[in-house]
Each structure stands twice: as C-alpha cells, then as structure tokens.
C-alpha cells in the first residue's frame, strides 16, 4: 500500500489547488480567448460559468476526493461499488495527457522568453519586430522542441525527486508575488495613452460580438483555468483534512483564479489598443504585447525577467498537478513504482508534446477544420475533454451519488451549516448539465 500523506495546513492544501489552477490558462490563454470573442460579453459568460458550473464542479471533485481519500478510479469504485462509473477515469487520464501535450509547448515558449529577457533582447524593438521574433521561434523546430523538452525534463525531475512540496512552498511565495506584479503592470497599462479603449473592450459587453462558439470557448476556458473535469482536484482533495470547509476552499480557488485572469486582461488590452496591436492575435497575443509593455517601463529589463520567472513557476505548479493524475493512477492502481510511473508518463507526454511543438513548422500542413495539431489539442482538451468531464462529474454527484455523502462533506459531518448545499445540488442537477448539453447540441446542429 502506498503511503498517503495529508497537507500539513489548510493554507498548504489551498496553495496547492490555487497553484494548479493559476497558470498559463489565466495569463496566456484567457486574454487571447477574450480577444477572439469580443471581450466584455465573453467575460460576462465566463464569470456566470464560474459561478454556475465552475464552483459546483470544484466542490464535486472535492467531495469525491475527500470522502474517499483515493484517486479517481478507486474513489468511484468505493462510492459506487459494482458499477462502471470508474471507467470515466480513463477519459481523465487521456485528457490530462492532451492538456500536457500543448501546455508544455507554451511552457517552452515561456523559457525562451525568459532567456531572451535575460539577454536583454526584449527592448528597443518595434511591435512588428516582436511579432517576427515570435514567428521565428515557432517556425524553428529545433528551438521549439528544445525548450519544450527542457521544460519536460524539469517537470519530471521535480516529480521524480519528490520535491513537488518544495516547489509548492516556493510557489506560495511566488504566487503572491505574481499577483503583486500583475497589479503593478495593470496600473502601468492603465496609465498608457488610450487605455480606456482597452478597458471598454474588456468590460463593455457587446453581445453582437459573441457567437455560440464563443460561449463554448468561455465554458472550455473556465474549465481549463480551474483545472476541473479531469479529476485533478480529486487527487489533491484526497489529501485534504476532514475539518476544512470545502465550500470556502472551492470559492477561494475560483475567486483567486478568476482575479488573476481578469488582471491579465487589464494588463494586456489597454496596451493592445494603445500600441495599435490586434486583439485577435490568438495564441501569440501576450508574446507580442508583453515586450512592448516592458520596454516602456522604467527598469523594464528587471520587470521582464521577474515576470517570466514567476509565470514559469505558475506553469510548473500547474503541470505538476497535471502529471500527478496519471502518475498516482499508475502507482495506486497498477502497483508501479514511482520512478517507473514517472517514466511512462514522461514518455507519453513527450510524444504528444513533440507533435504539438512541430505543428507550427515541420507538420504545419497537417490541419483539421483549419486547426493545426497544437490548436486541435488545445481545443479538444478544454472544449471537449474537460467540458464532458465536468458534465460527468456534475451528473454523477448531482444525480447518482448518495445525498448523504454530499451532505456529510458539505457540513463536515454536521459541524458546518452547509448553506451552499441546495445551490450546489441545483447547479449540478440542472444548470450545469443543461447548459453544457445545450451548447453541444446547438453546435453540432441538432437544435
Ligand atoms: N488550470 C491550469 C491553468 O490555468 C491548467 C491545468 C488544467 C492544470 C488542468 C491542471 C489540470 O493554467
């Protein structure tokens, strides 16, 4: 039997969950998704989704994890003995690999930018030159693959040394620092000439700009950003103590995560409009905008270095939680040793990441629905795997799971009031499944 240890403090447990949630999803993906889908209206849908689906699904994962103190498969077998619900675990594992596949490529880009920042190359250029800089990075297979591999080595080294806890401790200093730096960048962006246009774009909900595809993107973005739908938080909460308030923890994770995403938007869009850049630049958006922000700030060299370093750590705490999904599964369900499990997980991740890294250069003519391999992974991960995973989790806890388990976990065995419970049940039974099913039916043309 593998030994399971608990988080020493409530803060430790929350820091780990926030560490998983806050990452490239907030800083890199949220601004470009908002930019592609018209800004304000997207953000409104996003926030509604966090309240009606995000927090309830986080709570559901917490309930499954803490009531069983097990990984997803063992948990589903304990909660529903003799039933086939545990098969969902395999979808979670495939989903976690798909996220890792494209995510680690972006982590590689972050390391390249950290390197460029250290060399002092992120200053004295025009926006167009920054755009070319990004293009030359992604079109070079060696650089793209090289940085991705370096990131993967670091990620799995941390995991094989068992120093995730150390990283989490480092992150609990880095995260508040990242938060602080984002606020400083926001103030700086708000002082730029023409900043108000960016703010209007970000917060004025112009629904004529929002399509049903945009709504699906907002749902997928919320799930990816909160790390829900692929059992990541089940694994983490299986280590939670019995006296922490799940409602409080789930809300804290969601609020902090959303705040970081919105701050990233406030940092990026005033600058986009002030420098006359394109809000719809897609995945390259922050890599084109950030250098222009750094170079007009006093001490830009240091800011750039610090920023990419903090984003690097935020990404690492996310990928650690992602890789932990298959690793815990292999150790606990297939009785593998930890090094063995890590080696398998690393191998699979490497193969997927290789395809993603090559999809901007060597494999760029492989396209499906106009998307290259990287885009397909990104789309499939959030808009299909995590969303369907969220649907399963909501329906399972809302309809299938014994209400006594839910009540017990929400009230810590009667010690808390559990006032959120009726709202939770309503969202899990109706609001979340109906919205997710509706959007899928609409987009597949069935309704
Ligand atoms: N939530 C992370 C981010 O926003 C990504 C992630 C997804 C991490 C799923 C773990 C599990 O960057």
Coordinates of C-alpha atoms and ligand atoms in Angstrom, one line a residue:
X1 CA 0.0 0.0 0.0
X2 CA 1.4 3.4 -0.9
X3 CA 1.6 5.8 2.0
X4 CA -0.8 8.8 1.7
X5 CA 0.2 12.0 3.5
X6 CA -2.0 14.9 4.3
X7 CA -1.4 18.6 3.7
X8 CA 0.0 20.0 6.9
X9 CA -2.1 23.1 6.9
X10 CA -5.3 24.4 5.3
X11 CA -3.1 27.0 3.6
X12 CA -0.9 24.3 2.2
X13 CA -3.9 22.5 0.6
X14 CA -5.3 25.7 -0.8
X15 CA -2.0 26.8 -2.1
X16 CA -1.6 23.6 -4.0
X17 CA -5.1 23.8 -5.5
X18 CA -4.5 27.5 -6.4
X19 CA -1.1 26.6 -7.8
X20 CA -2.8 24.1 -10.1
X21 CA -5.5 26.5 -11.2
X22 CA -3.3 29.6 -11.8
X23 CA -1.1 29.1 -14.7
X24 CA -0.9 29.8 -18.5
X25 CA -4.6 29.3 -18.7
X26 CA -5.1 32.6 -16.9
X27 CA -2.1 34.6 -18.2
X28 CA -1.7 33.3 -21.8
X29 CA -5.0 31.8 -22.8
X30 CA -7.6 34.0 -21.1
X31 CA -6.6 37.3 -22.8
X32 CA -6.5 35.8 -26.3
X33 CA -9.8 33.9 -25.9
X34 CA -11.4 37.1 -24.7
X35 CA -9.8 39.0 -27.6
X36 CA -11.0 36.5 -30.1
X37 CA -14.6 36.5 -28.8
X38 CA -15.2 40.2 -28.5
X39 CA -14.1 41.0 -24.9
X40 CA -16.8 42.1 -22.5
X41 CA -19.6 39.7 -23.4
X42 CA -17.2 36.8 -23.3
X43 CA -16.1 37.8 -19.8
X44 CA -19.7 38.0 -18.6
X45 CA -20.4 34.5 -19.8
X46 CA -17.1 33.3 -18.3
X47 CA -18.0 34.7 -14.9
X48 CA -21.5 33.2 -15.0
X49 CA -19.9 29.9 -15.9
X50 CA -17.5 30.0 -13.0
X51 CA -20.4 30.6 -10.6
X52 CA -22.9 28.1 -12.0
X53 CA -20.6 25.3 -13.2
X54 CA -17.0 26.1 -12.0
X55 CA -17.5 26.3 -8.3
X56 CA -20.1 23.4 -8.2
X57 CA -17.7 21.1 -10.2
X58 CA -14.7 22.1 -8.0
X59 CA -16.9 21.2 -5.0
X60 CA -17.9 17.9 -6.6
X61 CA -14.3 16.9 -7.2
X62 CA -13.5 17.9 -3.6
X63 CA -16.5 15.8 -2.3
X64 CA -15.3 12.7 -4.3
X65 CA -11.7 13.1 -3.3
X66 CA -12.1 13.9 0.4
X67 CA -14.9 11.4 1.1
X68 CA -12.7 8.5 -0.2
X69 CA -9.1 9.7 0.2
X70 CA -8.4 7.9 -3.0
X71 CA -7.5 8.6 -6.6
X72 CA -10.4 8.9 -9.1
X73 CA -10.8 5.2 -10.1
X74 CA -10.6 3.9 -6.5
X75 CA -12.9 6.7 -5.4
X76 CA -15.6 5.9 -8.0
X77 CA -15.3 2.2 -7.1
X78 CA -15.7 2.9 -3.4
X79 CA -18.7 5.3 -3.9
X80 CA -20.4 3.1 -6.5
X81 CA -19.3 -0.5 -6.0
X82 CA -20.0 -2.9 -8.8
X83 CA -20.8 -0.1 -11.2
X84 CA -18.9 1.0 -14.3
X85 CA -18.6 4.7 -13.5
X86 CA -14.9 4.2 -12.7
X87 CA -14.3 3.9 -16.5
X88 CA -14.5 7.7 -16.6
X89 CA -11.0 7.7 -15.0
X90 CA -9.5 6.6 -18.4
X91 CA -11.0 9.7 -20.1
X92 CA -9.5 11.9 -17.3
X93 CA -6.1 10.3 -18.0
X94 CA -6.2 10.8 -21.7
X95 CA -7.5 14.3 -21.1
X96 CA -4.6 15.1 -18.8
X97 CA -2.1 13.9 -21.4
X98 CA -3.7 16.1 -24.1
X99 CA -3.6 19.2 -21.9
X100 CA 0.1 18.4 -21.1
X101 CA 0.8 18.0 -24.8
X102 CA 0.1 21.5 -25.9
X103 CA 0.6 23.2 -22.5
X104 CA 4.3 22.1 -22.2
X105 CA 5.0 23.7 -25.6
X106 CA 3.8 27.0 -24.3
X107 CA 5.9 26.5 -21.2
X108 CA 8.8 26.0 -23.6
X109 CA 8.0 29.4 -25.1
X110 CA 8.0 30.9 -21.7
X111 CA 11.5 29.6 -21.1
X112 CA 12.7 31.0 -24.4
X113 CA 11.2 34.4 -23.4
X114 CA 12.9 34.2 -20.0
X115 CA 16.2 33.5 -21.8
X116 CA 15.6 36.4 -24.3
X117 CA 14.7 38.7 -21.3
X118 CA 18.0 37.7 -19.6
X119 CA 19.9 38.6 -22.7
X120 CA 18.2 41.9 -22.8
X121 CA 16.5 41.2 -26.2
X122 CA 13.1 42.4 -25.1
X123 CA 13.7 46.0 -25.5
X124 CA 14.3 48.6 -28.2
X125 CA 12.2 46.9 -30.9
X126 CA 9.1 47.8 -32.7
X127 CA 5.9 45.8 -32.2
X128 CA 6.4 44.3 -35.7
X129 CA 9.9 43.1 -34.7
X130 CA 8.4 41.5 -31.6
X131 CA 5.9 39.8 -33.8
X132 CA 8.6 38.5 -36.1
X133 CA 10.6 37.3 -33.0
X134 CA 7.7 35.1 -32.0
X135 CA 7.2 33.8 -35.6
X136 CA 10.9 32.9 -35.8
X137 CA 10.7 31.0 -32.6
X138 CA 7.7 28.9 -33.5
X139 CA 8.8 28.3 -37.0
X140 CA 12.1 26.8 -35.8
X141 CA 11.5 23.2 -34.9
X142 CA 14.8 22.8 -33.0
X143 CA 14.1 25.7 -30.7
X144 CA 10.5 24.9 -30.2
X145 CA 11.2 21.2 -29.4
X146 CA 14.4 22.0 -27.5
X147 CA 12.7 24.4 -25.0
X148 CA 9.7 22.0 -24.6
X149 CA 12.0 19.1 -23.8
X150 CA 13.9 21.2 -21.3
X151 CA 10.6 22.1 -19.6
X152 CA 9.5 18.4 -19.5
X153 CA 12.8 17.4 -18.1
X154 CA 12.5 20.0 -15.3
X155 CA 8.9 19.0 -14.7
X156 CA 9.6 15.3 -14.3
X157 CA 12.8 15.8 -12.5
X158 CA 10.9 17.8 -9.8
X159 CA 8.4 14.9 -9.6
X160 CA 11.0 12.2 -9.5
X161 CA 12.9 13.9 -6.8
X162 CA 9.7 14.2 -4.8
X163 CA 10.3 17.9 -4.4
X164 CA 6.8 18.9 -5.5
X165 CA 6.2 20.0 -1.9
X166 CA 9.3 22.2 -2.1
X167 CA 8.0 23.7 -5.4
X168 CA 4.7 24.3 -3.8
X169 CA 6.4 26.1 -0.9
X170 CA 8.4 28.2 -3.4
X171 CA 5.2 28.8 -5.3
X172 CA 3.4 30.0 -2.2
X173 CA 5.9 32.9 -2.2
X174 CA 5.9 33.3 -6.0
X175 CA 2.1 33.3 -6.3
X176 CA 1.5 36.4 -4.2
X177 CA 4.5 38.0 -5.9
X178 CA 2.9 37.2 -9.3
X179 CA -0.3 38.8 -8.1
X180 CA 1.5 41.9 -7.0
X181 CA 3.4 42.2 -10.2
X182 CA 0.2 41.8 -12.2
X183 CA -1.3 44.7 -10.3
X184 CA 1.8 46.9 -11.0
X185 CA 1.6 46.0 -14.7
X186 CA -2.2 46.8 -14.7
X187 CA -1.6 50.2 -13.2
X188 CA 1.2 50.8 -15.8
X189 CA -1.1 49.7 -18.6
X190 CA -4.0 51.9 -17.3
X191 CA -1.7 54.9 -17.5
X192 CA -0.9 54.4 -21.2
X193 CA -2.5 56.9 -23.6
X194 CA -5.7 55.5 -25.0
X195 CA -6.0 52.9 -22.2
X196 CA -9.7 53.5 -21.9
X197 CA -10.4 51.8 -25.3
X198 CA -8.8 48.6 -23.9
X199 CA -10.9 48.8 -20.8
X200 CA -14.1 49.3 -22.8
X201 CA -13.2 46.4 -25.0
X202 CA -12.7 44.2 -21.9
X203 CA -15.7 45.2 -19.8
X204 CA -18.4 46.6 -22.1
X205 CA -20.5 43.6 -23.1
X206 CA -21.2 43.9 -26.8
X207 CA -23.3 40.8 -27.4
X208 CA -23.3 41.3 -31.1
X209 CA -19.6 40.1 -31.0
X210 CA -20.4 36.9 -29.2
X211 CA -21.3 33.7 -31.1
X212 CA -22.3 30.3 -29.7
X213 CA -18.8 29.2 -30.5
X214 CA -17.6 32.0 -28.2
X215 CA -19.9 30.7 -25.4
X216 CA -18.4 27.2 -25.8
X217 CA -15.0 28.8 -25.7
X218 CA -15.9 30.6 -22.5
X219 CA -17.1 27.3 -20.9
X220 CA -13.9 25.5 -22.0
X221 CA -11.7 28.3 -20.8
X222 CA -13.4 28.3 -17.4
X223 CA -12.9 24.5 -17.0
X224 CA -9.3 24.6 -18.2
X225 CA -8.4 27.5 -16.0
X226 CA -10.0 26.0 -12.8
X227 CA -8.3 22.6 -13.6
X228 CA -11.6 20.8 -13.4
X229 CA -13.2 17.9 -15.4
X230 CA -10.2 15.6 -15.5
X231 CA -10.1 14.7 -11.8
X232 CA -7.0 16.8 -10.9
X233 CA -8.7 18.3 -7.9
X234 CA -10.0 14.8 -6.8
X235 CA -6.4 13.8 -6.4
X236 CA -5.5 16.9 -4.5
X237 CA -8.5 16.9 -2.2
X238 CA -8.0 13.2 -1.4
X239 CA -5.2 14.6 0.8
X240 CA -7.4 17.3 2.5
X241 CA -8.2 17.1 6.2
X242 CA -11.7 16.4 7.4
X243 CA -12.1 19.7 9.1
X244 CA -11.5 22.1 6.2
X245 CA -14.6 23.8 4.8
X246 CA -14.8 22.6 1.2
X247 CA -17.2 25.4 0.2
X248 CA -14.7 28.0 1.5
X249 CA -11.8 26.4 -0.3
X250 CA -13.6 25.9 -3.6
X251 CA -14.7 29.6 -3.6
X252 CA -11.2 30.8 -2.7
X253 CA -9.7 28.8 -5.6
X254 CA -12.3 30.1 -8.0
X255 CA -12.1 33.7 -6.9
X256 CA -8.3 33.9 -6.9
X257 CA -8.1 32.2 -10.3
X258 CA -10.7 34.5 -11.9
X259 CA -8.9 37.5 -10.4
X260 CA -5.6 36.5 -12.0
X261 CA -7.3 36.1 -15.3
X262 CA -9.1 39.4 -15.2
X263 CA -5.9 41.2 -14.1
X264 CA -4.1 39.6 -17.1
X265 CA -6.8 41.1 -19.3
X266 CA -6.3 44.5 -17.7
X267 CA -2.6 44.3 -18.2
X268 CA -2.9 43.3 -21.9
X269 CA -5.8 45.1 -23.5
X270 CA -5.1 48.8 -22.7
X271 CA -1.6 48.1 -24.1
X272 CA -3.0 46.4 -27.2
X273 CA -5.1 49.4 -28.1
X274 CA -2.6 52.0 -27.0
X275 CA 0.1 50.4 -29.3
X276 CA -2.3 49.8 -32.1
X277 CA -2.0 46.0 -32.0
X278 CA -4.6 43.3 -32.9
X279 CA -6.7 42.0 -30.0
X280 CA -7.5 38.9 -32.1
X281 CA -3.9 37.8 -32.5
X282 CA -4.7 34.4 -30.8
X283 CA -2.0 32.3 -29.0
X284 CA 0.7 34.8 -29.9
X285 CA -1.1 37.7 -28.3
X286 CA 0.8 38.0 -25.0
X287 CA 4.2 37.3 -26.6
X288 CA 3.7 40.3 -28.9
X289 CA 2.2 42.6 -26.4
X290 CA 4.3 42.0 -23.2
X291 CA 7.7 43.1 -24.6
X292 CA 6.1 46.4 -25.8
X293 CA 4.9 46.9 -22.2
X294 CA 8.2 46.1 -20.6
X295 CA 10.2 48.3 -22.8
X296 CA 8.2 51.5 -21.9
X297 CA 8.5 50.8 -18.2
X298 CA 11.4 52.2 -16.2
X299 CA 13.6 49.2 -15.2
X300 CA 11.9 47.1 -18.0
X301 CA 14.8 44.6 -18.0
X302 CA 14.2 43.5 -14.4
X303 CA 10.4 43.5 -14.8
X304 CA 10.6 41.3 -17.9
X305 CA 12.9 38.8 -16.1
X306 CA 10.8 38.7 -13.0
X307 CA 7.6 38.4 -14.9
X308 CA 8.6 35.4 -17.0
X309 CA 10.2 33.7 -14.0
X310 CA 7.0 34.0 -12.0
X311 CA 4.9 32.7 -14.9
X312 CA 7.4 29.9 -15.3
X313 CA 6.7 28.8 -11.6
X314 CA 3.0 29.3 -12.0
X315 CA 3.1 27.0 -15.0
X316 CA 5.2 24.4 -13.2
X317 CA 2.8 24.1 -10.3
X318 CA 0.1 23.5 -12.9
X319 CA 1.9 20.9 -14.9
X320 CA 3.0 19.1 -11.7
X321 CA -0.7 18.7 -10.8
X322 CA -1.5 17.6 -14.3
X323 CA 1.2 14.9 -14.4
X324 CA 0.2 13.7 -11.0
X325 CA -3.1 12.4 -12.4
X326 CA -1.6 9.5 -14.5
X327 CA 1.3 9.0 -12.1
X328 CA -0.9 8.5 -9.0
X329 CA -3.2 6.2 -11.1
X330 CA -0.3 4.1 -12.3
X331 CA 1.2 3.8 -8.8
X332 CA -2.0 3.1 -6.9
X333 CA -3.9 1.0 -9.5
X334 CA -1.2 -0.7 -11.4
X335 CA 1.2 -1.1 -8.4
X336 CA 4.1 0.6 -10.4
X337 CA 7.0 2.1 -8.5
X338 CA 7.1 5.9 -8.6
X339 CA 10.1 6.1 -10.9
X340 CA 8.5 3.6 -13.3
X341 CA 5.2 5.5 -13.4
X342 CA 7.0 8.8 -14.0
X343 CA 9.0 7.3 -16.8
X344 CA 5.8 6.1 -18.6
X345 CA 4.0 9.4 -18.0
X346 CA 7.1 11.3 -19.3
X347 CA 7.3 9.2 -22.4
X348 CA 3.6 9.7 -23.4
X349 CA 3.8 13.4 -22.7
X350 CA 6.9 13.7 -24.7
X351 CA 5.4 12.1 -27.8
X352 CA 2.3 14.3 -27.7
X353 CA 4.3 17.5 -27.0
X354 CA 6.6 16.7 -29.9
X355 CA 3.7 16.7 -32.3
X356 CA 2.4 19.9 -30.7
X357 CA 5.8 21.6 -31.0
X358 CA 6.2 20.6 -34.6
X359 CA 2.8 21.7 -35.7
X360 CA 4.0 25.3 -36.3
X361 CA 6.8 24.2 -38.6
X362 CA 7.6 20.7 -39.9
X363 CA 4.0 19.5 -39.5
X364 CA 2.2 22.8 -40.2
X365 CA 0.4 21.5 -43.3
X366 CA -1.5 18.9 -41.2
X367 CA -4.8 20.6 -40.5
X368 CA -8.3 19.6 -39.4
X369 CA -11.1 22.1 -39.6
X370 CA -8.4 24.8 -40.2
X371 CA -6.6 23.9 -37.0
X372 CA -3.0 22.6 -36.7
X373 CA -2.2 19.8 -34.3
X374 CA -1.4 22.2 -31.4
X375 CA -4.7 24.0 -31.9
X376 CA -6.6 20.7 -32.1
X377 CA -5.1 19.5 -28.8
X378 CA -5.8 22.8 -27.2
X379 CA -9.4 22.8 -28.4
X380 CA -10.0 19.1 -27.7
X381 CA -8.6 19.4 -24.2
X382 CA -10.7 22.3 -22.9
X383 CA -13.8 22.3 -25.1
X384 CA -14.3 18.5 -25.3
X385 CA -12.4 16.5 -22.6
X386 CA -12.7 18.9 -19.7
X387 CA -16.2 20.0 -20.5
X388 CA -17.5 16.5 -20.9
X389 CA -15.6 15.5 -17.8
X390 CA -17.3 18.4 -16.0
X391 CA -20.6 17.2 -17.2
X392 CA -19.9 13.7 -15.9
X393 CA -18.8 15.0 -12.6
X394 CA -21.8 17.2 -12.2
X395 CA -24.3 14.5 -13.2
X396 CA -22.5 11.9 -11.0
X397 CA -22.5 14.0 -7.8
X398 CA -25.9 15.6 -8.5
X399 CA -27.9 12.5 -9.5
X400 CA -26.0 9.3 -8.8
X401 CA -24.0 9.8 -5.6
X402 CA -25.8 9.2 -2.3
X403 CA -27.0 12.6 -1.0
X404 CA -25.8 11.6 2.5
X405 CA -22.2 11.7 1.2
X406 CA -22.7 15.1 -0.2
X407 CA -24.3 16.4 3.0
X408 CA -21.6 14.9 5.2
X409 CA -18.9 16.5 3.1
X410 CA -20.6 19.9 2.8
X411 CA -21.3 20.1 6.6
X412 CA -18.2 18.2 7.8
X413 CA -20.4 15.7 9.5
X414 CA -22.8 18.3 10.8
X415 CA -20.2 20.7 12.2
X416 CA -20.9 23.3 9.5
X417 CA -24.1 24.8 8.2
X418 CA -23.6 23.9 4.6
X419 CA -25.8 26.7 3.3
X420 CA -24.5 26.2 -0.2
X421 CA -25.8 22.7 -0.5
X422 CA -29.2 23.5 -2.2
X423 CA -27.5 25.8 -4.6
X424 CA -24.9 23.1 -5.3
X425 CA -27.5 20.4 -6.0
X426 CA -29.5 22.7 -8.2
X427 CA -26.4 23.6 -10.3
X428 CA -25.2 20.0 -10.5
X429 CA -28.6 18.6 -11.4
X430 CA -29.9 21.2 -13.8
X431 CA -28.0 24.4 -14.5
X432 CA -24.6 22.8 -15.4
X433 CA -25.8 19.7 -17.4
X434 CA -28.5 21.6 -19.3
X435 CA -26.1 24.4 -20.3
X436 CA -23.3 22.0 -21.4
X437 CA -25.7 19.7 -23.3
X438 CA -27.5 22.7 -24.9
X439 CA -24.3 24.2 -26.2
X440 CA -23.1 20.8 -27.7
X441 CA -26.5 20.1 -29.3
X442 CA -26.5 23.6 -30.7
X443 CA -23.0 23.5 -32.1
X444 CA -23.5 20.0 -33.7
X445 CA -26.6 21.5 -35.4
X446 CA -29.1 19.2 -33.7
X447 CA -31.1 22.1 -32.3
Ligands
LIG1 N1 -5.5 25.4 -14.7 C1 -4.3 25.4 -15.3 C2 -4.0 26.8 -15.9 O1 -4.9 27.6 -15.9 C3 -4.1 24.3 -16.3 C4 -4.5 23.0 -15.8 C5 -5.6 22.2 -16.3 C6 -3.8 22.4 -14.7 C7 -5.9 21.0 -15.8 C8 -4.2 21.2 -14.2 C9 -5.3 20.5 -14.7 O2 -3.0 27.1 -16.4

